[in-house]
Coordinates of C-alpha atoms and ligand atoms in Angstrom, one line a residue:
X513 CA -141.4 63.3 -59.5
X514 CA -139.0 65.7 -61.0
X515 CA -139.8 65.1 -64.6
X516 CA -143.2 65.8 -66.6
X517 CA -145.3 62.1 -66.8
X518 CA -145.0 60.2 -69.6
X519 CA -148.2 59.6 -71.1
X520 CA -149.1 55.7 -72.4
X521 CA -150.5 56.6 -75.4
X522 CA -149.6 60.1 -78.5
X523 CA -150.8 60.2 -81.6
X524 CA -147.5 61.8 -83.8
X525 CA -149.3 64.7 -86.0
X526 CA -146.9 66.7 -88.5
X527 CA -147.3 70.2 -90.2
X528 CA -148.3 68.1 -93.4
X529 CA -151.3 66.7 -92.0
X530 CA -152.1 70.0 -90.6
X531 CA -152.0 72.2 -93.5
X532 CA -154.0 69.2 -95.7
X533 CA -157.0 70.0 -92.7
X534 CA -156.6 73.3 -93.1
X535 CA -157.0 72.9 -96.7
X536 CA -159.8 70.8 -96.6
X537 CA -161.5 73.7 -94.1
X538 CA -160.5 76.4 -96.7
X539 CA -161.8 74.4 -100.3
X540 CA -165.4 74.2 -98.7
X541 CA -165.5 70.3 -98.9
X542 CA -165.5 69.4 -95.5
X543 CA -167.0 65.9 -95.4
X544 CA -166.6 62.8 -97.3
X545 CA -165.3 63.8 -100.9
X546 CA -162.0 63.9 -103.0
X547 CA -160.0 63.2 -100.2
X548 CA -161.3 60.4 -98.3
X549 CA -161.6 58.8 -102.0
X550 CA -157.7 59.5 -102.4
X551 CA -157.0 57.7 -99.4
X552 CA -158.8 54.7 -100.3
X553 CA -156.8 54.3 -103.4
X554 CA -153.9 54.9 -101.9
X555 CA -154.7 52.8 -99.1
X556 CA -155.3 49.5 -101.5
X557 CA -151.8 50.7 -103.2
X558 CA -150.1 50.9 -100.1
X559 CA -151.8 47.0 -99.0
X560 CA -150.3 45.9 -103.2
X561 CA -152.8 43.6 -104.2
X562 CA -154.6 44.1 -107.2
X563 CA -158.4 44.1 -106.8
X564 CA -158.8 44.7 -103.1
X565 CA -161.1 48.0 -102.0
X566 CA -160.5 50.1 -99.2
X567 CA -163.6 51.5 -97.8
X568 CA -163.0 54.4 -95.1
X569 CA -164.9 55.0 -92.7
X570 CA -166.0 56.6 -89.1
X571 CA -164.0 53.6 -87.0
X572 CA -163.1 50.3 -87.0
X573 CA -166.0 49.7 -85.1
X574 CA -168.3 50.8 -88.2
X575 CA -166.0 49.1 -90.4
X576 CA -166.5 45.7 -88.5
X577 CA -170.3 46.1 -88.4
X578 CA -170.6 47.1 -91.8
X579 CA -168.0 43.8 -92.9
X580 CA -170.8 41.4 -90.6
X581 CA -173.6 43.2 -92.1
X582 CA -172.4 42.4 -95.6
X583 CA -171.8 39.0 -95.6
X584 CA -174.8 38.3 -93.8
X585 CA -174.8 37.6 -90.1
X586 CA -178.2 38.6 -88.6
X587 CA -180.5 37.5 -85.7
X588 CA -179.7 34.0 -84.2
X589 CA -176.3 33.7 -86.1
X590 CA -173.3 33.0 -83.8
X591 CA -170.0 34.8 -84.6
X592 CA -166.9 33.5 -82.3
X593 CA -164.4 36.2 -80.8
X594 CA -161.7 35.7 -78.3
X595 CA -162.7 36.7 -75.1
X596 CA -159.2 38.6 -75.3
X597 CA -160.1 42.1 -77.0
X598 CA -161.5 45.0 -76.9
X599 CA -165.5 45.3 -76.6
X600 CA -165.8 46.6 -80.4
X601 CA -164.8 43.3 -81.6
X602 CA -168.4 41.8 -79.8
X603 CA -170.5 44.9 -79.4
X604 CA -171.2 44.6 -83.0
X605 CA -172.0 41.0 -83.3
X606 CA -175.0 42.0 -80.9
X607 CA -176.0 45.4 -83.4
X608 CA -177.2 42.7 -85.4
X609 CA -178.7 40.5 -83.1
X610 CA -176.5 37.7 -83.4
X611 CA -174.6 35.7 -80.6
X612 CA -171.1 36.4 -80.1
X613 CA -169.3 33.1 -78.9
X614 CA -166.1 34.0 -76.7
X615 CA -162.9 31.8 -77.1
X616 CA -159.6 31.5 -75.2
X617 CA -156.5 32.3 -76.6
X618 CA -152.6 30.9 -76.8
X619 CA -150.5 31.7 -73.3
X620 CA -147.8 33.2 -75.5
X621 CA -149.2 35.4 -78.8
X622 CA -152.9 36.1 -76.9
X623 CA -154.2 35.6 -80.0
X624 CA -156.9 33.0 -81.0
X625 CA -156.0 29.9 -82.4
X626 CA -157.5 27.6 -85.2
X627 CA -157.8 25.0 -82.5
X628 CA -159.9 27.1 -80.0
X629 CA -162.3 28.2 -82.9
X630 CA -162.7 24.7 -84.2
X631 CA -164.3 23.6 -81.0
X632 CA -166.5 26.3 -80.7
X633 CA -168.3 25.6 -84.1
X634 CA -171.9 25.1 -84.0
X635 CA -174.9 24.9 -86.9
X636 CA -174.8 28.1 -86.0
X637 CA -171.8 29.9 -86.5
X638 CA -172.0 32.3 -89.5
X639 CA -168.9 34.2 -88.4
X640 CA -165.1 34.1 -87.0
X641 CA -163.6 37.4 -86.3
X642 CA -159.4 37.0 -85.4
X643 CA -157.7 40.1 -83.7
X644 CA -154.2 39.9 -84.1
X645 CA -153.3 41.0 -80.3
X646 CA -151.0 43.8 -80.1
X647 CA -150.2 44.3 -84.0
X648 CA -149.1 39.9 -84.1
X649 CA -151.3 38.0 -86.6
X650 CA -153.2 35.0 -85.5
X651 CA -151.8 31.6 -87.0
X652 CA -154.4 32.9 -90.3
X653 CA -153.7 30.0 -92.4
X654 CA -154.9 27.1 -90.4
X655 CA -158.2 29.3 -89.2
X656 CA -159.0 30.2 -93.0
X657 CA -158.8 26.9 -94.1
X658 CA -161.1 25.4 -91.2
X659 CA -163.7 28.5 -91.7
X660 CA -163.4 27.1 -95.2
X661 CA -164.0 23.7 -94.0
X662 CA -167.3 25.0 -92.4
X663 CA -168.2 27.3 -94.4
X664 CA -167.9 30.4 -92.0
X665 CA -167.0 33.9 -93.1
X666 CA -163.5 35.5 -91.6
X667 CA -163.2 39.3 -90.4
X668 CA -159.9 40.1 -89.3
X669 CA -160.0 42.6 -87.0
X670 CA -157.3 44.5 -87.2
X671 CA -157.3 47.7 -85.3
X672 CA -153.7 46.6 -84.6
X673 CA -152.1 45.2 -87.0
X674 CA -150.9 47.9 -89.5
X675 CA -148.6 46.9 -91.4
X676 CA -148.1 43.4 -90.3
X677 CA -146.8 40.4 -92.4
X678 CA -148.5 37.0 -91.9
X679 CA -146.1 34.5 -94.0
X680 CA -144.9 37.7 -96.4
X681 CA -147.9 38.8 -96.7
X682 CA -149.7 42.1 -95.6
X683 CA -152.5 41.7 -93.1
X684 CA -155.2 42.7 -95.1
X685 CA -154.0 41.3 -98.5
X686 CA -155.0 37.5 -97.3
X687 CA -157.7 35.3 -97.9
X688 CA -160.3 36.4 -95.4
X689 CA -163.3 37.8 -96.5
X690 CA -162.8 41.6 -94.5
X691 CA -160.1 42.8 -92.7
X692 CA -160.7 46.4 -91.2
X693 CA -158.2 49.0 -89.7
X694 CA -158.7 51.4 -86.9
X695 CA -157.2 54.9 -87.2
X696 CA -158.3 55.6 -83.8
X697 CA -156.2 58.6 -81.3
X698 CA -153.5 55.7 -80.1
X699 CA -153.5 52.8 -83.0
X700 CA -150.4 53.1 -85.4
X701 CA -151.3 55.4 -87.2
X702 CA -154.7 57.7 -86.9
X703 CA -157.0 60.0 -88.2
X704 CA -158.6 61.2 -84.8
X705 CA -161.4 58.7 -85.3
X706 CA -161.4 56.2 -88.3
X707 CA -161.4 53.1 -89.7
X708 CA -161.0 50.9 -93.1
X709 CA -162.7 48.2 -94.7
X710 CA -160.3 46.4 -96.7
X711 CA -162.4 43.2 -99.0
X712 CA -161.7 41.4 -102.4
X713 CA -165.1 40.6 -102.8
X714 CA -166.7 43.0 -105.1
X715 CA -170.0 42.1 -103.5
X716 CA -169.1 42.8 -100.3
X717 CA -167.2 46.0 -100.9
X718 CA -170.6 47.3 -103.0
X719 CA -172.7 46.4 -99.9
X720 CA -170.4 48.6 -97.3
X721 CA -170.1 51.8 -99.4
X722 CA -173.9 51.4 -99.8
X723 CA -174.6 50.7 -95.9
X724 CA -172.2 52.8 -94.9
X725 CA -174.0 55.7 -96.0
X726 CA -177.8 55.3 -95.5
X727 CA -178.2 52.2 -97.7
X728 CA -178.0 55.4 -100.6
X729 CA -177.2 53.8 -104.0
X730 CA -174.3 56.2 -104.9
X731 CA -172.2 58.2 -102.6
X732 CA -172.9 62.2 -102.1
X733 CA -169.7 62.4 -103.7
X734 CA -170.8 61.0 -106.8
X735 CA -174.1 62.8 -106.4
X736 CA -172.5 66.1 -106.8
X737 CA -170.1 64.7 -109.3
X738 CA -172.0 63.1 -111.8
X739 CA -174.1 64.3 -114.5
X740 CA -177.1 62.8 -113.0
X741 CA -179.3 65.4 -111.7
X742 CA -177.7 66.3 -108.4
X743 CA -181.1 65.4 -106.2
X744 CA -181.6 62.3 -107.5
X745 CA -181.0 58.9 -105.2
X746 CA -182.5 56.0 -104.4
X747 CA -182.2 54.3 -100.8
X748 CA -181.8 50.9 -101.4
X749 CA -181.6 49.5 -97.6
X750 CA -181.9 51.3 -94.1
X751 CA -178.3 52.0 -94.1
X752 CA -176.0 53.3 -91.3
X753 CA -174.5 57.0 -90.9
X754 CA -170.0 55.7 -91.2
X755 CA -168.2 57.5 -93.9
X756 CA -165.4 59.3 -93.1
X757 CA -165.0 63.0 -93.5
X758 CA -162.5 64.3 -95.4
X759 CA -161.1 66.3 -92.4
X760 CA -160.2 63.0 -91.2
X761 CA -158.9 61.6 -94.7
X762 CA -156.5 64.7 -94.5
X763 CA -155.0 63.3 -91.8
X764 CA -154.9 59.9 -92.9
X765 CA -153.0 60.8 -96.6
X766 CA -150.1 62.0 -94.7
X767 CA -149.8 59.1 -91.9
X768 CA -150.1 56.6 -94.0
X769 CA -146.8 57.9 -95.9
X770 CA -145.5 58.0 -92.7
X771 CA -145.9 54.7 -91.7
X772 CA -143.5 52.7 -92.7
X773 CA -141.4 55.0 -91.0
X774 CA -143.5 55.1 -88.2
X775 CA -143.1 51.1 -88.6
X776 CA -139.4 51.3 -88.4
X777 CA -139.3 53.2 -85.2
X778 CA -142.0 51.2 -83.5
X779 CA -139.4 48.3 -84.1
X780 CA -136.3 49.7 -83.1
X781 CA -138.0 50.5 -79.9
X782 CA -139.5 47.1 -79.4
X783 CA -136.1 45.6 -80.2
X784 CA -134.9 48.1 -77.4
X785 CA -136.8 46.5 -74.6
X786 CA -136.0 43.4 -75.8
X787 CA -132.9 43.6 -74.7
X788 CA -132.8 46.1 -71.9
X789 CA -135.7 43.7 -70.3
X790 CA -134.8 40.1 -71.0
X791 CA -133.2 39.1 -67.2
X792 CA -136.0 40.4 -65.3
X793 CA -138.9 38.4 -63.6
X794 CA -140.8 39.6 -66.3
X795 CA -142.4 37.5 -69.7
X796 CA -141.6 40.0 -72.4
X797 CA -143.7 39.7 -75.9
X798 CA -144.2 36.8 -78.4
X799 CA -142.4 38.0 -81.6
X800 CA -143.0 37.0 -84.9
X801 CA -142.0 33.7 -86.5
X802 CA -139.8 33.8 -90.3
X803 CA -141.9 35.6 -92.6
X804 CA -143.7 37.5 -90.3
X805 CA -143.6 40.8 -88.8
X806 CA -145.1 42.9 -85.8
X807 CA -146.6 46.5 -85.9
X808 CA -145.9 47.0 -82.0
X809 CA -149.2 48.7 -81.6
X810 CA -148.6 47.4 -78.3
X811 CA -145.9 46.3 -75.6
X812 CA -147.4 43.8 -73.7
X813 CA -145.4 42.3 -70.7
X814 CA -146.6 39.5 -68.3
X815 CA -145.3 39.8 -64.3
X816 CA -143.6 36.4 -63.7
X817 CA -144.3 35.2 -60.0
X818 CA -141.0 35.6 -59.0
X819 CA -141.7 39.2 -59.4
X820 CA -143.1 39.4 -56.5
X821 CA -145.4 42.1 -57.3
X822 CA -149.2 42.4 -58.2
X823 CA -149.9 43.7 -61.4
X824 CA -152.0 46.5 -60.2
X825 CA -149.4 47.8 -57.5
X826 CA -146.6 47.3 -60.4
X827 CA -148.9 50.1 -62.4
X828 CA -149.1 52.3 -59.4
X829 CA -145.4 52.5 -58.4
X830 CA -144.7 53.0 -62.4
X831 CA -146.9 55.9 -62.3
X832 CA -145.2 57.2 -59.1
X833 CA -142.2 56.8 -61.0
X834 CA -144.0 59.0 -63.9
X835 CA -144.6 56.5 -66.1
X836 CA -148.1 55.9 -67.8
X837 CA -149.3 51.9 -68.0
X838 CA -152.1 50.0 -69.5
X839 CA -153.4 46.5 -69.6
X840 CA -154.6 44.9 -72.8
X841 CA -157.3 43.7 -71.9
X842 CA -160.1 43.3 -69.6
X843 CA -161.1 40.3 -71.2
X844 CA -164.7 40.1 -72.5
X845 CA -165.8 37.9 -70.0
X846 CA -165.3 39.3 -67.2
X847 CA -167.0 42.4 -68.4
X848 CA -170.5 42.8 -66.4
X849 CA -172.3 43.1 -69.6
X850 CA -170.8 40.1 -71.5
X851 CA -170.3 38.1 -68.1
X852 CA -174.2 38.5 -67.1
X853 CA -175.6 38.2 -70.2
X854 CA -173.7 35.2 -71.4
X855 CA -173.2 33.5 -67.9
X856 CA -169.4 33.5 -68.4
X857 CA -167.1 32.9 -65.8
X858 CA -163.3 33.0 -66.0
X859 CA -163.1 29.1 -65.9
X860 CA -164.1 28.8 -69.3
X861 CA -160.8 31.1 -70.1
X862 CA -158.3 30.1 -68.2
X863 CA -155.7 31.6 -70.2
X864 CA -156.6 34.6 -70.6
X865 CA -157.5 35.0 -67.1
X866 CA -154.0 34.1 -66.1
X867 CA -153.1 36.8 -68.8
X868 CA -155.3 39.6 -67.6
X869 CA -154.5 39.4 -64.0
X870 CA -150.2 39.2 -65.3
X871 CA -150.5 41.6 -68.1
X872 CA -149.2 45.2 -68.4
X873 CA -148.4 47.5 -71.4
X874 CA -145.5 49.6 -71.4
X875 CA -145.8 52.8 -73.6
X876 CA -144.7 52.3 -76.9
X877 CA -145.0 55.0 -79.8
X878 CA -143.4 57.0 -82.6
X879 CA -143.4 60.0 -80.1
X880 CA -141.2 58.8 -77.6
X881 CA -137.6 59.6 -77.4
X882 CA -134.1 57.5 -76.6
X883 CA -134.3 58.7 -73.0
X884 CA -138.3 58.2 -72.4
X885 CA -137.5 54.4 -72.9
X886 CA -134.5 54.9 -70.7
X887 CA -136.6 56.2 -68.3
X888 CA -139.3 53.0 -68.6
X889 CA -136.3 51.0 -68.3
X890 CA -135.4 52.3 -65.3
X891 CA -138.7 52.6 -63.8
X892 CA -139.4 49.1 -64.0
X893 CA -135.9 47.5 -62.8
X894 CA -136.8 50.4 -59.9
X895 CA -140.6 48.9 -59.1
X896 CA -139.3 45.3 -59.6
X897 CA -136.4 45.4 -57.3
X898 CA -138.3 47.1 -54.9
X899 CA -140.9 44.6 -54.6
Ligands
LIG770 C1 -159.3 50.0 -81.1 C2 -159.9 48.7 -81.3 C3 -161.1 48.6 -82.0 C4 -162.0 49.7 -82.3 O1 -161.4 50.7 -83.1 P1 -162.2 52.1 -83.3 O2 -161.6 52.6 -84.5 O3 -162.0 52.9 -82.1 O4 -163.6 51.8 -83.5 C5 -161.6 47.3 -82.4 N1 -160.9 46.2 -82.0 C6 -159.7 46.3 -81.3 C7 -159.0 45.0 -81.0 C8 -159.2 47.5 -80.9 O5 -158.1 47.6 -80.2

């Protein structure tokens, strides 16, 4: 290996949000104050649609259990996921000790579909939570209007999908009842650990900034603000510890002006593979339909048989060729947690299985350069023609 390795995953920091942490450090206010309130508002500006909040806080995964929380799933709910994502998307069903349902997904997006949620419906089900797989949305219009149908509450999960355009519209801006962002180390943009709560529903954004900080009925921030005698409070519900310093927020401010630039790059590099990829033995991405658009949080390829390689010895021979892989996801199932606790097996998921055991992310992000995707290129016609 002559080269240094090229990592799967780098955040891209800049001197701006540097100095803005250092600021913070130096002006005494370290935790949740002016800042983290700036990049809520200019969060909802950046989503465009009048009367949504942003809500920041410690991680999606926060964000998602404070969005359940809210509009009320508790013990002996059911909430249906697709067994295709990440843990967070089902841990937090269980924090409130409901039942999370696992779904397949499409063969082509990954994503859940209207159809797969519609049969999993029960008396039950309080809950549907979409994840828009790799930065794609989920087909959002059909599964709103059957939770509509039933009744059940929608939280988008999207820890991927920023920005992404579901029928020229910004996910986020739709008619769900919570979407939440993750600014996590590798999603498209970050603030070391983070997340948003993004809600139209006054009700729902009152009861997250009050959970979200030790069910306190206003904010420390206000406390220290306001006229009100500064040691006054009332706790109003045994809340949970998730607001987001403004350390963090500094960071935030200055990615999110990056973003759309960061946006533009992420697609002129997906477009790249595209083409340098399409006659290989390989599946390369679903991409969006007319009035829709991708955030490439991911670049998730599927091994066709003809490739003649496993997926796991295709990861190993890219790394020898100093290239850093992933695979999106492990799906919930086969997790021994969810797997034991729910008796799943992968018959019940017979897409995703074939997905999982096919599936392989190529690095993808603002920080790579022309020649690191030559060099992925190149690795993988290497590994593929050597079998
Ligand atoms: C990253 C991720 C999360 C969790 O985000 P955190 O900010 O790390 O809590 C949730 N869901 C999906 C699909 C993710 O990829």
């Amino acid at each position: 290996m002559s080269r240094n390795f090229l990592p799967f995953a780098l955040p891209e920091i800049g001197e701006e949000e540097i100095n803005e942490v250092i600021d913070s450090l130096r002006s005494g206010w370290v935790t949740t104050g002016p800042k983290a309130k700036r990049f809520e508002e200019e969060f909802t500006a950046f989503l465009g649609l009048k009367g949504l909040e942003s809500i920041a806080v410690n991680s999606a995964t926060s964000g998602l259990h404070l969005a359940l929380e809210a509009v009320g799933v508790g013990t002996g709910d059911e909430v249906i996921v697709p067994t295709y994502t990440f843990t967070a998307t089902a841990e937090i069903v269980r924090y409130l000790g409901a039942t999370p349902i696992m779904v397949d997904v499409d063969p082509t997006t990954f994503n859940m579909t209207s159809k797969s949620f519609e049969q999993a419906i029960t008396e039950r089900t309080k809950a549907v939570i979409p994840v828009h797989f790799a930065g794609l949305a989920c087909d959002m219009d059909p599964i709103i209007s059957v939770a509509k149908e039933y009744g059940i509450k929608v939280i988008e999960d999207a820890a991927h999908a920023l920005p992404t355009l579901y029928n020229g519209k910004l996910i986020g801006t739709l008619s769900s009842d919570v979407t939440v962002f993750s600014f996590y180390a590798n999603k498209t943009m970050t603030t070391g650990e983070g997340g948003m709560v993004v809600t139209a529903d006054p009700e729902i954004a009152k009861r997250c900034k009050i959970m979200r900080l030790h069910g306190i009925s206003r904010d420390a921030f206000d406390r220290y603000t306001s006229t009100k005698p500064a040691w006054s409070y009332e706790i109003v519900a045994p809340g949970y510890k998730y607001n987001m310093p403004d350390i963090a927020a500094s960071i935030g401010i200055h990615q999110l002006k990056k973003l759309p630039a960061f946006q533009i790059k992420r697609q002129e590099m997906a477009d790249f593979y595209n083409d340098a990829l399409k006659d290989l033995p390989i599946e390369l991405p679903a991409l969006p339909s007319e009035r829709c658009s991708h955030a490439w949080h991911l670049y998730p390829i599927r091994l066709k048989a003809e490739a003649n390689i496993t997926r796991d010895l295709f990861i190993e021979k890219m790394s020898e060729n100093g290239i850093g892989c992933s695979v999106h996801f492990i799906p919930l199932h086969l997790h021994p947690y969810w797997r034991d606790t729910y008796n799943l097996t992968p018959e019940l998921f017979p897409v995703a299985q074939g997905i999982f055991e096919s599936e392989v992310s190529l690095p993808l992000y603002t920080k790579m350069t022309d020649d690191d995707l030559v060099r992925v290129v190149s690795a993988v016609k290497l590994v593929l023609s050597n079998g």
